[in-house]
mmCIF file of C-alpha atoms in Angstrom:
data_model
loop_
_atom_site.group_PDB
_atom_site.id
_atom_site.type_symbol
_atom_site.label_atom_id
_atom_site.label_comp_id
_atom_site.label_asym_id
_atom_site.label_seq_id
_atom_site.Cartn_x
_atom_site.Cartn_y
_atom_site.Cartn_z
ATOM 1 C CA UNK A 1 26.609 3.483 -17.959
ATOM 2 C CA UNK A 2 23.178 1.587 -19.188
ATOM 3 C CA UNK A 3 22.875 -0.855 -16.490
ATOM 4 C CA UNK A 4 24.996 1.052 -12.828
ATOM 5 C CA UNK A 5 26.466 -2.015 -12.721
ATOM 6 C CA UNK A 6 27.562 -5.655 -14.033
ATOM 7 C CA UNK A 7 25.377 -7.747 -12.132
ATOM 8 C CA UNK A 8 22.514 -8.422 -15.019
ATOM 9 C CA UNK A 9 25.162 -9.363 -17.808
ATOM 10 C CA UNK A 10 26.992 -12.851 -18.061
ATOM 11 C CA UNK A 11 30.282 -12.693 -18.872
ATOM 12 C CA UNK A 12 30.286 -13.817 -22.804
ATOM 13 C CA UNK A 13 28.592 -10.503 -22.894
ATOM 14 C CA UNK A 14 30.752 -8.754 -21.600
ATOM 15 C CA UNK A 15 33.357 -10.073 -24.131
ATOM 16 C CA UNK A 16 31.100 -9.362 -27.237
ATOM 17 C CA UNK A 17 31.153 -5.780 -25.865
ATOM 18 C CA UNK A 18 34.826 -5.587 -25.875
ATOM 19 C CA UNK A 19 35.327 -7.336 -29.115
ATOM 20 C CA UNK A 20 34.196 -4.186 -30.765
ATOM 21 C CA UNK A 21 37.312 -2.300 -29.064
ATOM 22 C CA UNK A 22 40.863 -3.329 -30.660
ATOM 23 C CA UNK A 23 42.362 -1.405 -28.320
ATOM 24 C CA UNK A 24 40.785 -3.313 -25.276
ATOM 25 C CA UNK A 25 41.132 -6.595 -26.827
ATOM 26 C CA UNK A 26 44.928 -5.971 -27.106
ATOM 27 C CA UNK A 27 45.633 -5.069 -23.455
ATOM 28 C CA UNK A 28 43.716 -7.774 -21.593
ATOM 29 C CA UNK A 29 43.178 -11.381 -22.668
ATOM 30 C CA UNK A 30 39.831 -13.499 -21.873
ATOM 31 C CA UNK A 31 41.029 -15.120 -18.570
ATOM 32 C CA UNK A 32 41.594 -11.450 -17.649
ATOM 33 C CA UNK A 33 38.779 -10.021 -18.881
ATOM 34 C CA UNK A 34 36.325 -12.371 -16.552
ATOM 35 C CA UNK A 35 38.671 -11.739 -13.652
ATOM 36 C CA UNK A 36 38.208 -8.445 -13.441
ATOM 37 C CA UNK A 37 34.412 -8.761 -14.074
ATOM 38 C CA UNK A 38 34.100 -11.037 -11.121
ATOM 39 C CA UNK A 39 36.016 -8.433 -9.237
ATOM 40 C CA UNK A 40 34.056 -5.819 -10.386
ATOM 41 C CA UNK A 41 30.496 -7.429 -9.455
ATOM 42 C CA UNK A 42 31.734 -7.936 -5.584
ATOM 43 C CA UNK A 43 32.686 -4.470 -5.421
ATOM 44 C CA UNK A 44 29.907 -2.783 -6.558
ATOM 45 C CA UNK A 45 27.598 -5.002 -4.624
ATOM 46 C CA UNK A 46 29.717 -3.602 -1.304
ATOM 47 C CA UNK A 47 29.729 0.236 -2.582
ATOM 48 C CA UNK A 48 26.812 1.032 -5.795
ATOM 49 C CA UNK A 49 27.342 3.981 -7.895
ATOM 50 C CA UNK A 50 25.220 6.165 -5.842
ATOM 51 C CA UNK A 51 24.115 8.636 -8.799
ATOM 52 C CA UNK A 52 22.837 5.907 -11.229
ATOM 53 C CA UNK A 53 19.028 5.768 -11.204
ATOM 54 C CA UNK A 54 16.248 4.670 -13.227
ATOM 55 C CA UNK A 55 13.458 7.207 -14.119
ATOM 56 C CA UNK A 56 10.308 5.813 -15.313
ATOM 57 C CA UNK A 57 6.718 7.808 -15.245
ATOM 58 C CA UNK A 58 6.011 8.247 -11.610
ATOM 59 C CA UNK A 59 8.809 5.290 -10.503
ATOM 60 C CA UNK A 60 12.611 6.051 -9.450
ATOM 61 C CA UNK A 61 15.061 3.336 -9.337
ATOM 62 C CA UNK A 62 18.080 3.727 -7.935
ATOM 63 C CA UNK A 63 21.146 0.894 -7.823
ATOM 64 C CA UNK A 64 20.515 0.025 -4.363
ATOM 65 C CA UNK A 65 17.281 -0.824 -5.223
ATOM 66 C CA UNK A 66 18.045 -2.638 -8.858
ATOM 67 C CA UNK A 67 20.821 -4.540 -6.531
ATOM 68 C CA UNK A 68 17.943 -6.841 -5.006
ATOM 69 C CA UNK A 69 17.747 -8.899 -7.795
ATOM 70 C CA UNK A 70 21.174 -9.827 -7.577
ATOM 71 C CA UNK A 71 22.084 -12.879 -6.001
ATOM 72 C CA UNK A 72 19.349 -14.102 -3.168
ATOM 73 C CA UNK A 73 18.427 -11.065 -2.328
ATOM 74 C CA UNK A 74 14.746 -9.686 -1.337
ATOM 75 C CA UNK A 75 13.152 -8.057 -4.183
ATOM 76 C CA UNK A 76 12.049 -4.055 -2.697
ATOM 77 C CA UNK A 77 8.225 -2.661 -3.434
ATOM 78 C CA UNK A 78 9.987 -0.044 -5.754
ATOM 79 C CA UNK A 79 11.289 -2.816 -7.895
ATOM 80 C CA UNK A 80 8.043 -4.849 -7.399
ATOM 81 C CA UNK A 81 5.622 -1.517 -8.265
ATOM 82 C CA UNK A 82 7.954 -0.437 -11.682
ATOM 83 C CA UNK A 83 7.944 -3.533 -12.959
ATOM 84 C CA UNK A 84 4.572 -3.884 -12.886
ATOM 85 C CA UNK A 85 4.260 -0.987 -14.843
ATOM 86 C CA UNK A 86 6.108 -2.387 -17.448
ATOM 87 C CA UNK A 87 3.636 -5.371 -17.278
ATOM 88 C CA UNK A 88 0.713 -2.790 -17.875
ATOM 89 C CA UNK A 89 2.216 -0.656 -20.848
ATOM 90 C CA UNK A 90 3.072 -4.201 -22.420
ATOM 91 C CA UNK A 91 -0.710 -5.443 -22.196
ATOM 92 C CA UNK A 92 -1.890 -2.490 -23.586
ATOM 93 C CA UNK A 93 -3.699 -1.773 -20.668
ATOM 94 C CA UNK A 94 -5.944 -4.772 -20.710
ATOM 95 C CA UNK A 95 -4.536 -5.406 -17.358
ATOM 96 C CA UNK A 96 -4.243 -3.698 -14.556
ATOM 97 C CA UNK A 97 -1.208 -4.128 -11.743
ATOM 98 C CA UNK A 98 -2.080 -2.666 -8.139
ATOM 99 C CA UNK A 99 0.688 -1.318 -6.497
ATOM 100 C CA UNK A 100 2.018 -3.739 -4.067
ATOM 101 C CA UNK A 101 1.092 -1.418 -0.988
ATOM 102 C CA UNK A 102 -2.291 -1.694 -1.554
ATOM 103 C CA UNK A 103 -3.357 -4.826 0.204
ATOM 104 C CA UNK A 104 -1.435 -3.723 3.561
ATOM 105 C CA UNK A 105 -3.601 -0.507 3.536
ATOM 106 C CA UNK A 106 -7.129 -2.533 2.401
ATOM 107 C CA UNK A 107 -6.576 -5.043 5.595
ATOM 108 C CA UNK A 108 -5.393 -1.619 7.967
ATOM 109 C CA UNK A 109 -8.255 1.198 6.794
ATOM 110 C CA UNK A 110 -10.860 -1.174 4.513
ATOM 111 C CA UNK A 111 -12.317 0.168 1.198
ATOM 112 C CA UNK A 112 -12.348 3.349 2.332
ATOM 113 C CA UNK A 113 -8.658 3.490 2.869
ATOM 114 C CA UNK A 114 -8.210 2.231 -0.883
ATOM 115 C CA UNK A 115 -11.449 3.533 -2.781
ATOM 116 C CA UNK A 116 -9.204 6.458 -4.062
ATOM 117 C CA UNK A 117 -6.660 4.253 -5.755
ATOM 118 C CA UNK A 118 -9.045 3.216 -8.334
ATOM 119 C CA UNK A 119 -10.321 6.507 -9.091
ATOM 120 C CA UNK A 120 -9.065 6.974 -12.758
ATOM 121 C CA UNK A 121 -9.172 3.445 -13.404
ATOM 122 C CA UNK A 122 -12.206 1.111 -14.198
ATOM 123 C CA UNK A 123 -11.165 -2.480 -13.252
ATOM 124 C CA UNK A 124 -14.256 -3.972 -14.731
ATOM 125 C CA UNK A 125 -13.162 -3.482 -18.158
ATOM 126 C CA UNK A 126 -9.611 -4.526 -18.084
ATOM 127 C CA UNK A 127 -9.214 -9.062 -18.350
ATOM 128 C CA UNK A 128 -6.783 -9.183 -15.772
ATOM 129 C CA UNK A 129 -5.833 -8.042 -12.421
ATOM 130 C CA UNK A 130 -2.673 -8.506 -10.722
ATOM 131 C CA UNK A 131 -2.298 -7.894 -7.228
ATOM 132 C CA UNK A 132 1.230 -8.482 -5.507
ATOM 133 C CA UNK A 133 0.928 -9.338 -2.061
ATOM 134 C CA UNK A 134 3.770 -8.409 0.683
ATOM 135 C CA UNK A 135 3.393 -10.845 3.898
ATOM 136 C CA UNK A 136 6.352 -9.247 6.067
ATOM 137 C CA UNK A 137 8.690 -11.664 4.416
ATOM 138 C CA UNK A 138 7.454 -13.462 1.493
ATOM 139 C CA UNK A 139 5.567 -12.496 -1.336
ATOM 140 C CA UNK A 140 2.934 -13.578 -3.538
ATOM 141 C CA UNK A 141 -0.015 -12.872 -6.349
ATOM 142 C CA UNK A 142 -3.097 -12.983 -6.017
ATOM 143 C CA UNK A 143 -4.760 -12.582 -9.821
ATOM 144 C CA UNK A 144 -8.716 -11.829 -10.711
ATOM 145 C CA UNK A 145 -9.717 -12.905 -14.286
ATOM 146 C CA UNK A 146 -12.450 -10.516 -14.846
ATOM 147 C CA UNK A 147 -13.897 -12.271 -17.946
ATOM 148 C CA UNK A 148 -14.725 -15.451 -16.208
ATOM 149 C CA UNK A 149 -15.010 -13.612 -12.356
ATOM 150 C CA UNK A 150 -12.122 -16.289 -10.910
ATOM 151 C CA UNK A 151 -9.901 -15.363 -8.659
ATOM 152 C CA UNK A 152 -6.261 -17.116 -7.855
ATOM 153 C CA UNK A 153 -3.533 -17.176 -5.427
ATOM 154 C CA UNK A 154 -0.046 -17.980 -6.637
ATOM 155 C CA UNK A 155 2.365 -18.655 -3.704
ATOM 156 C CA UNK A 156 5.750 -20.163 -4.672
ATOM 157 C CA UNK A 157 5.900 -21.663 -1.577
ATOM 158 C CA UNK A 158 2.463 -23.388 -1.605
ATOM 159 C CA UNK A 159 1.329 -21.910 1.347
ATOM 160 C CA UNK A 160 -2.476 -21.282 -0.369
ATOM 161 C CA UNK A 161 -3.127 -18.600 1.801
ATOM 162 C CA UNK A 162 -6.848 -18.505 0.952
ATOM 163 C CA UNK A 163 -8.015 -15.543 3.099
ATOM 164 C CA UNK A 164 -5.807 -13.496 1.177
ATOM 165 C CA UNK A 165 -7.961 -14.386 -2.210
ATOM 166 C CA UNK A 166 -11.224 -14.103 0.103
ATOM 167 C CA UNK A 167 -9.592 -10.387 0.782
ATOM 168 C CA UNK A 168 -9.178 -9.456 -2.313
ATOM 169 C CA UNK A 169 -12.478 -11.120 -3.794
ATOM 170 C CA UNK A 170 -14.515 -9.067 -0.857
ATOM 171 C CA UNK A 171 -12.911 -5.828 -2.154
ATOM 172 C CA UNK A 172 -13.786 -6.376 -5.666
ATOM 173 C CA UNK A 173 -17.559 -6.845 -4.451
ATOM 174 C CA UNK A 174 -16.995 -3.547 -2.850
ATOM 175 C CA UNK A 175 -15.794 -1.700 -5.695
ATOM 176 C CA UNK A 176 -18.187 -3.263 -8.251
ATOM 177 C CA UNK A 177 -21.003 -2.081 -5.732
ATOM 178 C CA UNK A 178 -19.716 1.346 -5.450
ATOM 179 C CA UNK A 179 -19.363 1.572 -9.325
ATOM 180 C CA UNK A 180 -22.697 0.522 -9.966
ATOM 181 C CA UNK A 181 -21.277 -2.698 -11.716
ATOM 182 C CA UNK A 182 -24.029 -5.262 -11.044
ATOM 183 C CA UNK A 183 -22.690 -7.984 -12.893
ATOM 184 C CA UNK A 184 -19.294 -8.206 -10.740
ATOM 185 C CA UNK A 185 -21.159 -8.170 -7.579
ATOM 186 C CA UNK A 186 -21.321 -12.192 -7.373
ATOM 187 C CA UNK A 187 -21.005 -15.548 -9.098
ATOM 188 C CA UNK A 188 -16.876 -15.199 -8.340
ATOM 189 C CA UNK A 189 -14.797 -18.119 -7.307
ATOM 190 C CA UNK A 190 -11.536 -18.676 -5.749
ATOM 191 C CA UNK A 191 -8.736 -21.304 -6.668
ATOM 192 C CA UNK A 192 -5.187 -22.090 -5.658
ATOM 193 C CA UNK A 193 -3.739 -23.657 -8.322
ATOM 194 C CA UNK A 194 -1.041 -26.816 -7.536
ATOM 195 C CA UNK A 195 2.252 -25.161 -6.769
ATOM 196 C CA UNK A 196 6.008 -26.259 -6.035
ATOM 197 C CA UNK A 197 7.553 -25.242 -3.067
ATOM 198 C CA UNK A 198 10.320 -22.812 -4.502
ATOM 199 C CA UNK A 199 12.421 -19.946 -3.420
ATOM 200 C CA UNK A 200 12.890 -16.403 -4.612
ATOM 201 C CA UNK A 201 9.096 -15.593 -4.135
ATOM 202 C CA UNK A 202 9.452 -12.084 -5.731
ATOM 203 C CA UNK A 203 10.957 -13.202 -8.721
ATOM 204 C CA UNK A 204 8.063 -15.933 -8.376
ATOM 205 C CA UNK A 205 5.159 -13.230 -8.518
ATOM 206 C CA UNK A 206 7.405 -11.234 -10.916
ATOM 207 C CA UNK A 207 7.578 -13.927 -13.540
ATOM 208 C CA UNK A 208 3.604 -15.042 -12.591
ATOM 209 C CA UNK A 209 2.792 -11.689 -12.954
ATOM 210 C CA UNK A 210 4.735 -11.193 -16.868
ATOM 211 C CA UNK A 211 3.675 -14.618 -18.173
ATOM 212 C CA UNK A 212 -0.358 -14.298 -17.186
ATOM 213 C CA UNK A 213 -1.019 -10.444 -18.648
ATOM 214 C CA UNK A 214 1.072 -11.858 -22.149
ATOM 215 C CA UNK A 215 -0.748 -14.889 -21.520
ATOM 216 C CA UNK A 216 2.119 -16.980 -21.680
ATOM 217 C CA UNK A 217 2.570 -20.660 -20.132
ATOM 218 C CA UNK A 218 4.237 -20.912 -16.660
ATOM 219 C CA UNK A 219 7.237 -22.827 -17.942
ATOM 220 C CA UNK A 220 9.999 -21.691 -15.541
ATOM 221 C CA UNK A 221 11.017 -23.231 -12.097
ATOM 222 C CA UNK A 222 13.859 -22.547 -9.566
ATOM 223 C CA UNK A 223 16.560 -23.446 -11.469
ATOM 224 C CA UNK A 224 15.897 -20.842 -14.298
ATOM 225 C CA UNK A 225 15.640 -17.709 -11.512
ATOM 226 C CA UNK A 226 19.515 -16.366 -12.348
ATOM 227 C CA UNK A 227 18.049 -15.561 -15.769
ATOM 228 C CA UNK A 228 15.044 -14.270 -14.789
ATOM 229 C CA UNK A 229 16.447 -11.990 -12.446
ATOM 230 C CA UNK A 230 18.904 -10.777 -14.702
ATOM 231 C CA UNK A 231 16.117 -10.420 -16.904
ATOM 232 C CA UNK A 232 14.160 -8.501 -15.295
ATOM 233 C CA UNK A 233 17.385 -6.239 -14.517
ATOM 234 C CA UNK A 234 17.946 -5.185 -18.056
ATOM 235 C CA UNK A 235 14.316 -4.605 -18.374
ATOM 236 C CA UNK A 236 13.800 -1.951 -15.359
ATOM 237 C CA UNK A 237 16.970 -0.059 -17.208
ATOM 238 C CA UNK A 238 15.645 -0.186 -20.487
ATOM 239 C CA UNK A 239 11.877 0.663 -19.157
ATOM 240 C CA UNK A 240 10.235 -1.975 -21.534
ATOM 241 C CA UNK A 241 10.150 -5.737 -21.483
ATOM 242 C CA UNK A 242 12.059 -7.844 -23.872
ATOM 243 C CA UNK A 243 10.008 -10.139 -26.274
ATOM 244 C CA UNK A 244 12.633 -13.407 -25.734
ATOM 245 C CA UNK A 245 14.808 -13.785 -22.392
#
């Protein structure tokens, strides 16, 4: 009922759940208690609950959508754009998350195309911008610190696609121009910082994104993804993020 499903909780959760419920506990032992959860997890990942959803401000989530962070599976832009939201309400609005359908329309209709996006929203006096960035089939961030005027690119897979900073760098130019911000209007630089080659790029510019606007350390690597992207599950349903994994 909380989460549509049982694909963000381990098992032993499961089993503290039940251990409030005598009557549970006397009908099915442990062995069969994680059997049927395993069963349970296939079959909802080959038919969701349609009518479960996730309301939050302007975003919908439904279970098809929360269901690509199980496994492998390609994270969605409705996924991508809520969480980010989260990210913003957590930073108190000192930084500000674009949603991840911006860049595609700044490189298709320029400025114009995007000026209206940033209407109600001064970027200049926020510290941090995030900026997801959807290349057909991988993803990655590309982040402005607004403070020191540096852009970066984090790519999971260490591509360093440097035009898409210079993209996003040109557009800032732009905006500072058109908002009469003088000071923003040069002295920027761009860096790719030294990357692994990894997987699971969404969860990647997910977890990038989460740990750089609560100025955390980047202290997480392939091998921790599972409980990131369970994570991140539990926090889309419960429309806040969680101060400890």
């Amino acid at each position: 009922m909380k989460y549509g499903s049982l694909i963000p909780l381990r098992k032993n959760d499961v089993l503290r759940h039940l251990k409030g419920n005598v009557a549970c506990l006397c009908l099915f032992r442990k062995n069969t208690v994680l059997s049927e959860v395993t069963r349970y997890r296939a079959a909802i990942l080959q038919k969701p609950v349609r009518s479960f959803q996730v309301v939050y401000k302007k975003h919908t989530l439904t279970l098809d959508d929360l269901l690509t962070l199980a496994d492998q599976n390609w994270l969605n832009d409705q996924v991508m754009n809520m969480y980010g939201e989260l990210i913003m309400d957590s930073s108190h609005q000192k930084v500000h998350f674009l949603n991840s359908f911006f860049h595609r329309q700044l490189m298709t209709k320029g400025y114009d195309g995007v000026k209206r996006w940033t209407k109600q929203v001064d970027l200049f006096s926020k510290r941090l911008l995030l900026v997801p960035i959807h290349l057909e089939v991988h993803w990655c961030l590309v982040t402005a610190d607004i403070v020191q005027k540096k852009i970066c690119l984090y790519d999971s897979q260490g591509n360093g696609l440097q035009k898409v900073g210079r993209n996003i760098l040109k557009y800032l130019m732009t905006e500072a121009k058109e908002k009469k911000q003088t000071a923003f209007e040069s002295g920027w630089t761009v860096k790719v910082p030294q990357q692994t080659n990894e997987n699971d790029c969404g969860v990647f510019v997910l977890e990038y994104s989460r740990c750089l606007a609560l100025t955390r350390p980047l202290h997480f690597s392939q091998k921790d993804i599972p409980k990131i992207r369970k994570r991140i599950y539990k926090e889309l349903c419960d429309c806040k993020l969680h101060e400890q994994d």
